[in-house]
XYZ file of C-alpha atoms in Angstrom:
734
model
C 18.202 -17.634 47.341
C 21.774 -17.856 47.337
C 22.988 -14.545 49.166
C 25.980 -12.293 47.280
C 24.752 -13.880 43.961
C 26.850 -11.935 41.736
C 30.123 -10.246 42.506
C 31.423 -8.298 40.033
C 35.170 -7.230 38.888
C 37.500 -7.951 42.161
C 38.918 -5.267 44.044
C 42.566 -4.540 43.291
C 43.733 -5.641 46.842
C 42.180 -9.660 45.695
C 44.801 -9.107 42.656
C 47.541 -8.659 44.831
C 47.286 -10.572 47.809
C 44.731 -13.050 46.904
C 46.348 -14.105 43.731
C 49.216 -14.971 45.376
C 47.697 -17.554 47.649
C 45.175 -18.680 45.576
C 47.223 -21.202 43.806
C 47.883 -22.857 47.101
C 44.346 -22.724 48.309
C 43.002 -24.021 45.021
C 45.187 -27.029 45.588
C 46.533 -26.908 42.178
C 43.441 -26.217 40.152
C 44.021 -24.207 37.419
C 40.738 -21.332 37.760
C 41.261 -20.586 34.122
C 38.395 -18.793 31.594
C 40.061 -18.459 28.475
C 39.218 -15.578 25.512
C 39.418 -15.762 22.000
C 42.310 -14.521 19.715
C 42.567 -10.742 19.891
C 43.341 -10.883 15.891
C 40.110 -11.373 14.329
C 38.990 -8.459 12.426
C 35.310 -7.449 12.262
C 33.074 -7.140 9.201
C 36.115 -8.981 6.673
C 33.297 -11.743 5.625
C 29.700 -11.741 4.333
C 26.662 -12.789 6.224
C 26.298 -16.572 5.469
C 22.691 -17.111 3.678
C 20.444 -19.614 2.709
C 21.738 -22.110 0.183
C 25.175 -22.403 -1.983
C 24.187 -19.058 -4.202
C 24.321 -17.143 -0.749
C 28.096 -18.517 0.566
C 30.335 -15.678 1.352
C 34.382 -15.115 0.676
C 35.483 -18.273 2.367
C 32.508 -20.436 1.280
C 30.218 -20.402 4.372
C 26.344 -20.962 3.565
C 23.592 -22.484 5.141
C 22.849 -25.587 3.418
C 18.784 -26.292 2.885
C 17.651 -30.015 3.662
C 16.187 -31.918 0.525
C 12.508 -32.597 0.487
C 11.291 -36.043 -0.587
C 7.647 -36.521 -1.218
C 6.079 -39.355 0.105
C 2.344 -40.613 1.055
C 2.344 -41.975 5.213
C -0.970 -42.442 6.936
C -2.997 -41.536 4.008
C -1.414 -38.122 4.039
C 1.050 -36.483 1.352
C 3.981 -36.347 3.433
C 7.353 -34.204 2.889
C 10.442 -36.721 4.283
C 13.800 -35.153 5.049
C 16.802 -37.771 5.966
C 19.598 -35.905 8.104
C 22.048 -37.200 9.885
C 23.903 -35.546 13.217
C 28.165 -35.507 12.508
C 31.123 -34.020 13.137
C 32.790 -31.820 10.465
C 34.930 -28.911 10.198
C 34.518 -25.738 8.677
C 36.673 -22.360 8.161
C 35.095 -19.665 10.487
C 37.165 -16.631 9.848
C 40.491 -15.643 7.847
C 42.028 -14.897 11.080
C 41.205 -18.234 12.677
C 44.283 -20.975 12.555
C 42.641 -23.345 10.439
C 39.432 -24.678 10.531
C 36.747 -25.332 13.657
C 35.552 -28.637 14.870
C 31.952 -28.705 15.141
C 28.958 -31.280 15.947
C 26.000 -30.539 13.275
C 23.357 -31.656 11.037
C 23.670 -32.671 7.613
C 21.083 -33.616 4.717
C 22.005 -37.343 3.719
C 21.593 -36.822 -0.032
C 24.636 -34.714 -0.664
C 26.303 -34.534 3.224
C 26.938 -30.926 2.817
C 28.489 -30.727 6.079
C 28.366 -26.908 7.740
C 27.380 -24.668 10.262
C 23.571 -24.872 10.470
C 23.364 -27.176 7.951
C 19.744 -28.706 7.498
C 17.265 -25.695 7.214
C 13.968 -26.636 6.520
C 11.235 -24.972 4.863
C 7.660 -26.482 5.908
C 4.074 -25.238 4.863
C 1.170 -25.166 6.863
C -1.273 -28.444 6.562
C 1.642 -30.441 4.708
C 2.970 -32.786 7.562
C 6.560 -33.480 7.499
C 8.394 -36.848 8.769
C 12.307 -36.343 9.863
C 14.404 -38.911 10.075
C 18.114 -38.397 11.627
C 20.656 -40.529 12.136
C 23.300 -40.673 14.894
C 26.935 -40.663 13.144
C 28.539 -38.919 16.055
C 31.788 -40.295 17.303
C 32.549 -41.529 20.692
C 34.486 -38.780 21.594
C 32.630 -35.409 22.285
C 34.553 -32.046 20.894
C 33.819 -30.270 24.127
C 34.584 -31.043 27.881
C 31.910 -33.475 29.169
C 31.124 -33.117 32.992
C 30.164 -36.766 34.337
C 28.477 -35.774 37.393
C 25.194 -34.182 35.789
C 21.825 -36.153 36.504
C 21.034 -38.410 33.212
C 18.565 -40.418 35.110
C 16.928 -42.296 38.075
C 19.203 -44.382 40.879
C 22.027 -42.311 40.653
C 22.711 -42.767 36.593
C 25.069 -39.824 35.925
C 26.389 -38.615 32.324
C 29.559 -40.425 32.895
C 27.313 -44.052 32.746
C 26.165 -43.152 29.417
C 27.673 -42.448 25.887
C 28.527 -39.099 25.341
C 27.349 -38.933 21.419
C 23.467 -39.441 22.547
C 21.168 -36.997 20.611
C 17.608 -36.062 20.757
C 15.802 -33.384 17.720
C 13.777 -31.241 19.744
C 11.534 -28.810 17.489
C 11.578 -25.786 19.098
C 8.133 -24.291 18.776
C 6.733 -26.947 17.242
C 3.142 -28.475 18.033
C 4.088 -31.994 18.085
C 3.077 -35.440 19.690
C 4.955 -36.375 22.713
C 6.837 -39.376 20.995
C 8.208 -36.725 18.594
C 9.081 -33.668 20.699
C 13.012 -34.466 21.446
C 12.620 -34.242 25.306
C 15.207 -35.138 27.359
C 15.001 -38.552 28.024
C 14.328 -39.478 24.098
C 17.761 -39.745 23.452
C 19.628 -42.492 21.199
C 22.871 -43.351 20.438
C 24.771 -44.499 17.174
C 24.233 -48.280 18.715
C 21.035 -48.139 19.215
C 20.922 -47.955 22.858
C 18.357 -45.095 23.586
C 16.702 -43.463 27.069
C 13.667 -44.562 28.841
C 11.244 -41.890 26.941
C 12.746 -42.710 23.280
C 9.903 -43.785 20.872
C 10.249 -43.496 17.113
C 6.642 -42.758 15.169
C 4.485 -45.596 15.092
C 4.338 -47.104 11.744
C 7.240 -45.657 10.298
C 10.522 -48.140 10.305
C 13.626 -46.992 11.216
C 17.379 -48.862 11.827
C 18.729 -48.549 14.903
C 20.739 -45.709 15.425
C 17.831 -43.763 13.829
C 15.534 -41.309 15.768
C 12.179 -40.766 13.307
C 10.183 -37.749 14.162
C 6.473 -36.755 12.859
C 5.618 -33.006 12.668
C 2.162 -32.118 11.433
C 2.706 -28.384 11.167
C -0.652 -27.509 11.792
C 0.587 -24.114 12.936
C 0.392 -20.557 11.384
C 3.380 -19.084 10.163
C 6.514 -18.747 11.863
C 10.426 -19.502 12.502
C 11.102 -22.649 14.758
C 14.726 -24.126 15.232
C 15.325 -27.925 15.866
C 18.234 -28.507 17.823
C 19.465 -31.033 20.476
C 17.921 -31.736 23.702
C 19.412 -34.812 24.810
C 19.732 -35.415 28.905
C 22.943 -34.160 30.668
C 24.748 -32.846 27.140
C 22.225 -30.734 25.652
C 24.041 -27.499 26.245
C 27.502 -28.996 25.140
C 25.338 -30.303 21.904
C 23.839 -27.093 20.816
C 27.073 -24.848 21.439
C 28.770 -27.240 19.475
C 26.736 -26.820 16.410
C 23.426 -29.728 16.789
C 20.766 -26.907 15.477
C 19.221 -26.017 12.509
C 16.192 -23.297 11.099
C 12.603 -24.765 10.512
C 10.307 -21.958 8.981
C 6.641 -22.881 8.804
C 4.799 -20.735 6.086
C 1.029 -20.320 5.326
C -1.389 -19.191 2.796
C -1.796 -15.810 5.064
C 2.096 -15.007 5.055
C 1.947 -15.486 1.238
C -1.002 -12.987 0.866
C 1.059 -10.571 2.839
C 3.993 -10.803 0.040
C 1.482 -10.869 -3.003
C -0.081 -7.562 -1.627
C 3.518 -6.070 -1.131
C 3.084 -5.844 2.647
C 6.216 -8.463 3.025
C 9.234 -8.033 1.308
C 9.386 -12.012 0.645
C 8.586 -14.955 2.097
C 11.484 -16.208 4.034
C 13.538 -13.105 4.972
C 17.384 -13.006 6.012
C 17.634 -15.289 8.806
C 20.129 -14.034 11.351
C 20.878 -16.803 13.915
C 22.914 -14.680 16.881
C 24.993 -16.549 19.116
C 28.167 -15.808 21.222
C 31.085 -18.463 20.942
C 34.866 -18.708 22.392
C 37.763 -20.140 20.152
C 40.869 -21.539 21.499
C 43.714 -19.217 21.197
C 47.477 -20.050 20.514
C 48.036 -19.116 24.382
C 45.218 -21.634 25.183
C 47.580 -23.387 28.255
C 48.933 -20.232 29.388
C 45.453 -18.815 30.180
C 43.648 -22.653 30.799
C 46.371 -25.007 31.716
C 44.264 -28.457 31.771
C 42.460 -27.426 28.242
C 42.619 -30.485 26.139
C 39.393 -30.819 24.005
C 40.506 -28.626 20.598
C 43.139 -27.211 18.702
C 44.075 -22.948 18.263
C 41.018 -22.006 16.456
C 38.232 -24.733 17.763
C 35.905 -24.362 19.885
C 36.568 -23.528 23.812
C 33.982 -23.933 26.512
C 34.524 -23.489 30.261
C 35.145 -26.506 32.400
C 36.216 -24.878 35.733
C 33.951 -23.758 38.681
C 35.478 -20.961 39.334
C 34.694 -20.127 42.779
C 34.429 -16.744 44.085
C 35.743 -17.507 47.690
C 38.404 -20.342 48.824
C 37.918 -22.176 51.728
C 39.508 -20.440 55.008
C 37.461 -17.132 53.074
C 40.291 -16.221 50.682
C 38.865 -14.320 47.646
C 39.633 -15.640 44.508
C 40.262 -12.846 41.917
C 39.170 -14.991 39.139
C 36.461 -16.176 40.857
C 32.728 -16.171 38.896
C 30.444 -18.092 41.105
C 29.618 -18.503 44.784
C 30.495 -21.629 46.339
C 28.584 -23.712 48.890
C 31.154 -24.322 51.182
C 32.158 -20.637 51.487
C 28.344 -19.208 51.787
C 26.851 -18.262 55.073
C 25.215 -20.391 56.023
C 27.854 -23.137 54.222
C 26.698 -26.379 52.372
C 28.564 -29.510 53.441
C 32.323 -29.223 52.742
C 33.007 -31.260 49.360
C 35.371 -31.225 46.271
C 34.608 -30.145 42.781
C 34.618 -32.271 40.066
C 37.983 -32.097 37.921
C 35.527 -31.224 34.533
C 32.690 -29.151 36.177
C 29.277 -27.921 34.727
C 28.998 -24.238 35.238
C 26.403 -22.168 35.815
C 26.195 -19.749 32.661
C 28.262 -19.328 29.811
C 29.175 -16.149 28.258
C 31.836 -15.918 25.072
C 33.472 -13.263 23.641
C 32.997 -13.652 19.863
C 29.764 -12.868 17.730
C 28.452 -15.400 15.189
C 25.449 -14.864 12.918
C 24.864 -17.866 11.008
C 28.424 -19.109 11.480
C 29.522 -16.078 10.155
C 32.253 -14.004 12.692
C 30.885 -10.248 12.820
C 29.802 -10.488 9.386
C 28.661 -8.221 7.432
C 25.437 -8.122 4.663
C 24.248 -5.617 1.911
C 20.653 -4.800 1.496
C 18.676 -2.259 -1.567
C 17.122 0.698 -0.104
C 14.025 -0.304 0.608
C 11.774 -2.299 3.237
C 13.828 -5.535 4.272
C 12.559 -8.844 6.270
C 14.900 -10.367 8.701
C 13.979 -13.163 11.111
C 16.025 -12.747 14.261
C 16.748 -15.582 17.025
C 18.685 -15.697 19.976
C 20.910 -19.131 19.432
C 22.892 -18.089 22.392
C 23.629 -19.983 25.355
C 22.721 -17.365 28.153
C 23.458 -13.938 26.882
C 20.583 -11.286 26.159
C 20.701 -9.097 23.273
C 19.212 -5.268 23.612
C 19.183 -4.530 19.898
C 19.448 -0.854 18.597
C 20.279 -0.269 14.621
C 22.912 3.044 14.396
C 25.007 4.453 11.881
C 28.400 3.532 11.770
C 31.097 6.459 12.681
C 32.825 7.870 10.306
C 35.907 8.374 12.392
C 36.102 4.731 13.809
C 35.007 2.531 11.286
C 33.336 -0.913 12.760
C 31.662 1.541 15.852
C 28.392 3.244 16.055
C 27.228 6.834 16.487
C 25.404 6.051 19.881
C 22.326 8.315 20.118
C 21.779 8.647 16.579
C 18.801 6.064 15.550
C 19.428 4.440 12.240
C 16.596 2.855 10.306
C 13.339 1.831 12.418
C 12.694 -1.795 12.987
C 9.024 -3.194 12.546
C 8.840 -6.271 14.192
C 5.634 -7.826 12.774
C 6.424 -11.249 14.436
C 7.497 -13.528 17.726
C 8.452 -16.938 18.080
C 4.668 -17.901 18.369
C 3.794 -16.378 14.712
C 2.723 -12.976 13.687
C 1.644 -10.276 16.117
C -1.706 -8.367 16.337
C -0.427 -5.271 15.381
C 3.133 -3.992 14.423
C 5.518 -2.918 17.251
C 7.796 -0.369 16.597
C 11.563 -0.209 17.626
C 13.126 3.240 16.627
C 16.410 2.170 18.062
C 16.172 5.319 20.538
C 16.547 3.417 23.839
C 19.447 2.367 25.373
C 19.568 -0.547 27.838
C 17.934 1.344 30.739
C 20.735 0.741 33.759
C 20.266 0.607 37.497
C 22.951 3.056 38.255
C 21.488 3.711 41.561
C 21.704 -0.219 42.852
C 24.988 -0.982 40.891
C 27.089 2.363 39.960
C 29.171 0.164 37.901
C 26.583 0.599 35.125
C 26.733 -3.134 34.768
C 22.963 -3.744 35.834
C 19.786 -3.060 33.663
C 16.184 -2.676 34.885
C 14.580 -5.919 33.704
C 10.998 -4.026 32.545
C 12.930 -1.530 30.488
C 11.865 0.342 28.843
C 13.903 -1.750 25.921
C 14.372 -0.966 22.138
C 14.404 -4.734 21.008
C 15.231 -7.211 23.677
C 15.797 -10.847 22.956
C 16.652 -13.247 25.535
C 17.936 -17.012 24.464
C 15.448 -18.838 22.481
C 13.258 -15.562 21.634
C 12.863 -14.661 18.285
C 11.688 -11.566 15.911
C 10.604 -11.068 13.001
C 11.241 -7.864 11.716
C 11.044 -5.689 8.757
C 13.631 -2.638 8.565
C 13.073 0.371 6.570
C 16.127 1.556 4.588
C 14.024 3.735 1.925
C 15.686 6.889 3.242
C 19.088 5.695 3.550
C 21.570 7.038 1.203
C 23.213 4.430 -0.920
C 26.579 3.443 0.444
C 25.378 4.569 3.912
C 26.400 1.837 6.840
C 24.727 0.802 10.027
C 26.024 -1.479 12.766
C 23.580 -3.905 14.496
C 24.490 -3.098 18.309
C 24.065 -4.642 21.562
C 24.176 -3.356 25.196
C 22.636 -5.840 27.285
C 24.542 -6.980 30.426
C 25.454 -10.827 30.838
C 23.947 -12.118 33.034
C 21.103 -10.405 32.630
C 19.839 -7.899 34.366
C 22.916 -7.995 36.397
C 25.969 -8.333 34.761
C 29.511 -8.961 35.500
C 32.223 -6.679 33.344
C 34.296 -9.525 32.287
C 31.353 -11.038 30.028
C 30.938 -7.715 27.837
C 33.289 -7.008 25.924
C 33.875 -3.851 23.465
C 36.272 -1.447 21.561
C 38.583 0.272 24.093
C 37.312 -1.666 27.404
C 39.614 -2.272 30.416
C 42.334 -4.751 30.453
C 40.753 -7.588 32.928
C 43.497 -10.103 32.624
C 44.156 -9.744 36.286
C 40.467 -10.891 36.804
C 40.190 -13.341 34.472
C 39.181 -11.352 31.616
C 40.107 -10.154 28.102
C 42.628 -7.501 27.091
C 41.784 -4.355 26.033
C 39.945 -4.623 22.936
C 41.573 -3.043 19.886
C 39.965 -0.890 17.618
C 38.156 -2.770 14.252
C 38.669 -6.413 16.110
C 37.238 -8.671 18.351
C 36.697 -9.510 21.210
C 33.476 -7.548 20.900
C 29.828 -8.589 22.017
C 28.454 -4.970 21.069
C 28.842 -4.317 16.925
C 27.045 -7.636 15.979
C 26.187 -6.600 12.096
C 27.202 -4.158 9.421
C 24.687 -3.472 7.144
C 25.701 -1.450 3.870
C 22.987 0.187 1.706
C 23.557 -0.695 -2.133
C 22.089 0.838 -4.904
C 18.599 -0.143 -6.361
C 14.726 1.015 -5.991
C 12.811 2.229 -3.103
C 9.149 0.874 -2.080
C 6.587 2.335 -4.179
C 4.256 2.458 -1.217
C 5.056 4.936 1.110
C 5.708 3.493 4.827
C 2.458 5.429 6.571
C 0.767 3.691 4.123
C 2.097 0.544 4.463
C 1.844 0.436 8.147
C -1.542 1.170 8.224
C -2.373 -1.527 5.942
C -0.244 -4.191 7.281
C -1.794 -3.621 10.889
C -5.423 -4.043 9.477
C -4.407 -7.389 7.683
C -2.491 -8.582 11.222
C -5.458 -7.877 13.242
C -7.694 -9.871 10.622
C -5.332 -12.968 11.269
C -6.444 -13.188 14.635
C -10.111 -12.470 14.073
C -10.158 -15.090 11.091
C -8.483 -17.970 13.656
C -5.683 -18.324 11.233
C -3.234 -16.854 14.417
C -5.683 -18.162 17.507
C -7.611 -15.443 19.098
C -6.240 -14.241 22.572
C -7.283 -16.337 25.274
C -7.477 -13.329 27.891
C -8.905 -10.791 25.644
C -12.312 -8.555 25.967
C -14.658 -9.235 23.135
C -11.608 -8.497 20.930
C -9.623 -11.728 20.808
C -6.634 -9.516 18.896
C -6.615 -7.055 21.999
C -4.942 -8.509 25.194
C -7.290 -7.860 28.755
C -5.349 -6.216 31.432
C -5.093 -6.610 34.350
C -5.702 -10.253 35.537
C -7.491 -10.568 38.812
C -9.081 -14.061 38.126
C -8.573 -17.266 39.583
C -5.484 -18.939 39.055
C -4.421 -22.681 38.259
C -1.108 -23.391 39.137
C 1.265 -20.803 41.554
C 5.055 -22.093 40.421
C 9.044 -21.114 41.233
C 11.987 -20.433 39.862
C 14.478 -21.463 42.481
C 18.481 -21.666 43.139
C 20.236 -23.590 45.851
C 23.541 -25.506 45.752
C 24.190 -29.099 44.642
C 25.896 -31.624 46.592
C 29.130 -30.396 44.728
C 28.589 -26.967 46.141
C 27.579 -25.581 43.072
C 24.903 -23.132 41.690
C 21.638 -24.980 40.822
C 18.898 -23.862 39.313
C 15.033 -25.891 39.846
C 11.599 -25.345 38.923
C 9.141 -25.902 41.777
C 5.363 -25.555 43.250
C 4.366 -22.996 46.140
C 4.556 -26.416 48.317
C 8.326 -26.011 50.624
C 10.525 -28.827 49.167
C 12.029 -29.092 52.902
C 15.282 -27.397 53.248
C 18.254 -27.489 50.885
C 21.723 -28.240 52.186
C 22.487 -24.656 53.738
C 19.178 -25.875 56.021
C 17.101 -22.922 54.312
C 13.945 -23.617 53.046
C 13.416 -24.346 49.482
C 10.649 -24.913 47.154
C 12.699 -26.398 44.072
C 11.884 -29.713 42.735
C 14.522 -32.052 40.658
C 13.475 -32.756 37.032
C 13.268 -36.603 38.275
C 10.846 -35.719 41.106
C 6.968 -36.684 40.870
C 5.506 -34.801 38.230
C 3.399 -31.753 39.298
C 2.123 -30.153 36.034
C -0.548 -32.927 34.785
C -2.890 -30.709 32.951
C -5.852 -32.392 30.907
C -5.585 -32.137 27.318
C -7.860 -28.854 26.128
C -7.873 -27.381 29.654
C -7.214 -23.957 29.932
C -4.883 -22.765 32.686
C -3.199 -19.853 34.263
C 0.150 -19.790 35.704
C 1.456 -17.634 38.222
C 5.503 -17.676 38.112
C 7.307 -16.526 41.060
C 11.345 -15.807 40.463
C 13.134 -16.034 43.651
C 16.143 -15.710 42.268
C 18.713 -13.103 40.626
C 18.572 -13.842 37.024
C 15.778 -13.230 34.467
C 14.929 -16.577 33.477
C 13.447 -17.461 29.754
C 10.981 -20.157 30.374
C 9.858 -22.356 27.478
C 6.898 -24.133 26.969
C 7.174 -27.412 25.062
C 3.504 -28.097 23.431
C 2.031 -25.057 24.115
C 1.925 -21.437 23.424
C 1.330 -19.016 25.724
C -0.555 -15.487 26.066
C 1.716 -13.347 28.388
C -0.813 -11.475 30.622
C 0.981 -9.280 33.092
C 4.233 -8.937 35.510
C 4.408 -7.885 39.169
C 6.802 -7.212 41.855
C 6.845 -9.656 44.471
C 8.262 -9.395 48.003
C 8.588 -12.264 50.508
C 8.249 -16.022 49.745
C 5.747 -18.230 49.235
C 4.300 -19.131 52.372
C 3.776 -15.252 52.959
C 4.034 -12.602 50.198
C 3.039 -9.297 48.854
C 2.223 -8.578 44.704
C 2.864 -5.458 43.439
C 0.776 -3.524 41.042
C 0.419 -5.567 37.594
C 2.713 -4.260 34.608
C 1.656 -5.026 31.131
C 3.283 -6.728 28.426
C 5.764 -5.057 25.807
C 4.283 -4.493 22.301
C 6.229 -7.222 20.940
C 5.180 -9.673 23.515
C 1.515 -9.138 22.891
C 0.373 -12.238 20.775
C 1.502 -15.636 21.180
C 4.782 -16.927 22.771
C 6.630 -19.813 23.698
C 9.524 -18.489 25.486
C 9.051 -15.878 27.990
C 11.457 -13.725 30.179
C 10.602 -14.353 34.014
C 12.344 -11.143 35.996
C 13.756 -11.425 39.122
C 11.372 -10.606 42.508
C 8.388 -10.457 40.062
C 5.123 -12.908 39.526
C 4.624 -13.693 35.909
C 1.357 -14.307 34.712
C 0.633 -16.532 31.739
C -2.294 -18.236 30.257
C -2.698 -21.433 27.905
C -4.476 -24.231 26.373
C -3.153 -27.587 26.332
C -4.038 -28.845 22.739
C -2.621 -32.270 21.579
C -1.863 -32.154 17.886
C -4.012 -34.115 15.516
C -2.735 -37.302 14.385
C -3.432 -39.447 11.521
C -3.298 -42.855 13.227
C -4.775 -44.768 16.520
C -1.339 -45.805 16.939
C 0.109 -42.233 17.193
C -2.689 -41.230 18.988
C -2.606 -43.658 21.706
C 0.895 -43.869 22.229
C 2.240 -43.274 25.562
C 5.855 -42.854 27.439
C 6.983 -45.497 28.778
C 8.647 -43.769 31.043
C 5.747 -41.757 32.598
C 2.886 -43.198 31.085
C 1.406 -40.237 29.679
C 1.742 -37.476 27.028
C 5.422 -36.823 28.363
C 6.598 -32.931 27.581
C 9.206 -30.737 29.733
C 8.877 -27.059 30.674
C 12.141 -25.177 31.283
C 14.579 -22.313 31.396
C 16.160 -21.796 28.517
C 19.811 -20.465 29.669
C 20.953 -24.041 28.608
C 23.408 -24.342 31.330
C 20.300 -23.499 33.533
C 18.139 -26.394 32.240
C 20.830 -28.677 32.248
C 21.054 -28.585 36.060
C 18.431 -28.560 36.866
C 15.698 -26.174 35.771
C 13.438 -28.417 33.873
C 10.190 -30.310 34.789
C 8.279 -32.837 33.206
C 4.844 -31.691 31.918
C 2.384 -34.348 31.316
C -0.829 -34.126 29.482
C -3.486 -36.495 29.769
């Protein structure tokens, strides 16, 4: 693991002498991190909802894709025809002009809006998705040509920048429809070595087809881009949308009055940066968008220059100036960065939105769709003396979590809004570091979801609440420049933002304002509702509608603990420096992979390395994954859902280590997940079964990847900058 991984704000001395020298030592590079405009008012536009009837004051909403019914492979099948294209949309009244995006749009009406193409599917009814690539040749964001894009030295710069690969995140899909990184295709029809359209379904060049059996219990999944080398850019540019699977069990909960409705209010939470009018003073080499467009970092801002001089605006360690150093090198002019944190919160495309709710139980489906930012959420009353701020320490209405990304939980997890982020002040007196094991209220890593019911029955009409985030970025050891809130310090001399003014951004703490409107409350009291709902949730696991837990003690809805049995795979999360001296994250095994370019032992394996995770179809496996880095990594598994069994402290390295006492999962981690937080210095134990989807034709069942010769999936970190460089490995099921 790289030493000195995180530096917080630089000392005042560096802001003086170091700043005077850094232009010379940086050889003219613009070590710049730009901030969004500071005049964006909070809570002036409403939350964009599903469909035109839910548009807000500036016309934002999430368009639903248009369903067509066909017969395919002998089964009634839903067909959706969409395209990926460029468009512009107003994002906030205080932004100059519209913002350029890439995104999906339904081909029936071509209604181009942020997160367009949302789909509500039914369990047991398969779905065909046809995606036509209409993207322009030039990307709207900076593209690093030096990122790996294939074997034999193939780089992103050798391939079209308008490639896409649609991944149904959380879907039980056949490998050829999984949208893995080498399944990309361009508008011309050029495609990656793993690309295959649905056997038996015709498609023109420049179109990708996907078959989703929808043989899963009710849950929120989502679909987004996954093309090799540009996933982080395409997803940030807007190529993503929601995909909700419903089933009869969920419909029964609604009919019985135990869920408010079938779909709920989606909350896709993201952080974005917008180009300010003074962007060329902040970022002199910026050339990808006008004021109001998306901003994305493109300089690798080193902590220390050659000669050991500190950079007052540095953010990341650089191999040539680390001890021991990696070989001396020159950074690319447009460079990938280790992780991206932005200053403006966007929910469903709305910037700091507001929403009105009735005085009853309301269902929200939360998705962390950010690049790297974690959200630790509490609901607090709005301050009367400082509108737009919260009354810290005063809990708002309770959040009852009924589901996660793997579907319904076996019991409700209660978030009572009484737990601020726990800080490790002994290790970091600045207050920028959290304890990664909690306790938490509701913590969401990138790609994690939470299906919650918030009880507003006791809230007076007209009362207001704010969804509040206090997670540091990165997590758990933060950099104060990545956390924006009213009255924060002016950090412009260190590459950060000026002080945030009351009622305005930049702000990453106050996310959503909720106002309770007039209306009737629920007829069933909360205690009775909760008791009846828990009975139903448990029965969902007992009947098999939700698969029973793999590691349990006689009751398939209750996990066993602790685990001390045989382990099938011991794996690692690693961090080294690449050939340019940039931080690079990798997955690996317990077999040492030689030494890195610092001459230190490494266990990391590149994505292109020989596959090592090759489970047999139907096999049940227990994996233990050791995190040797300083970050919590949200590890996402394609194909399978996993049961999180336990976490343990880890000391030593894979050749000689000691494991601490087991820590059980949090209540909202019990059940099924496909994105699991893996904390620094810990072993995480998960169990899964590698069942392949049932497919209707032999051609679909027998198809294998032309690249690997198997059923090709992947597992990876869902911090998108980590995934891209190079924290991803093949998962080949045979």
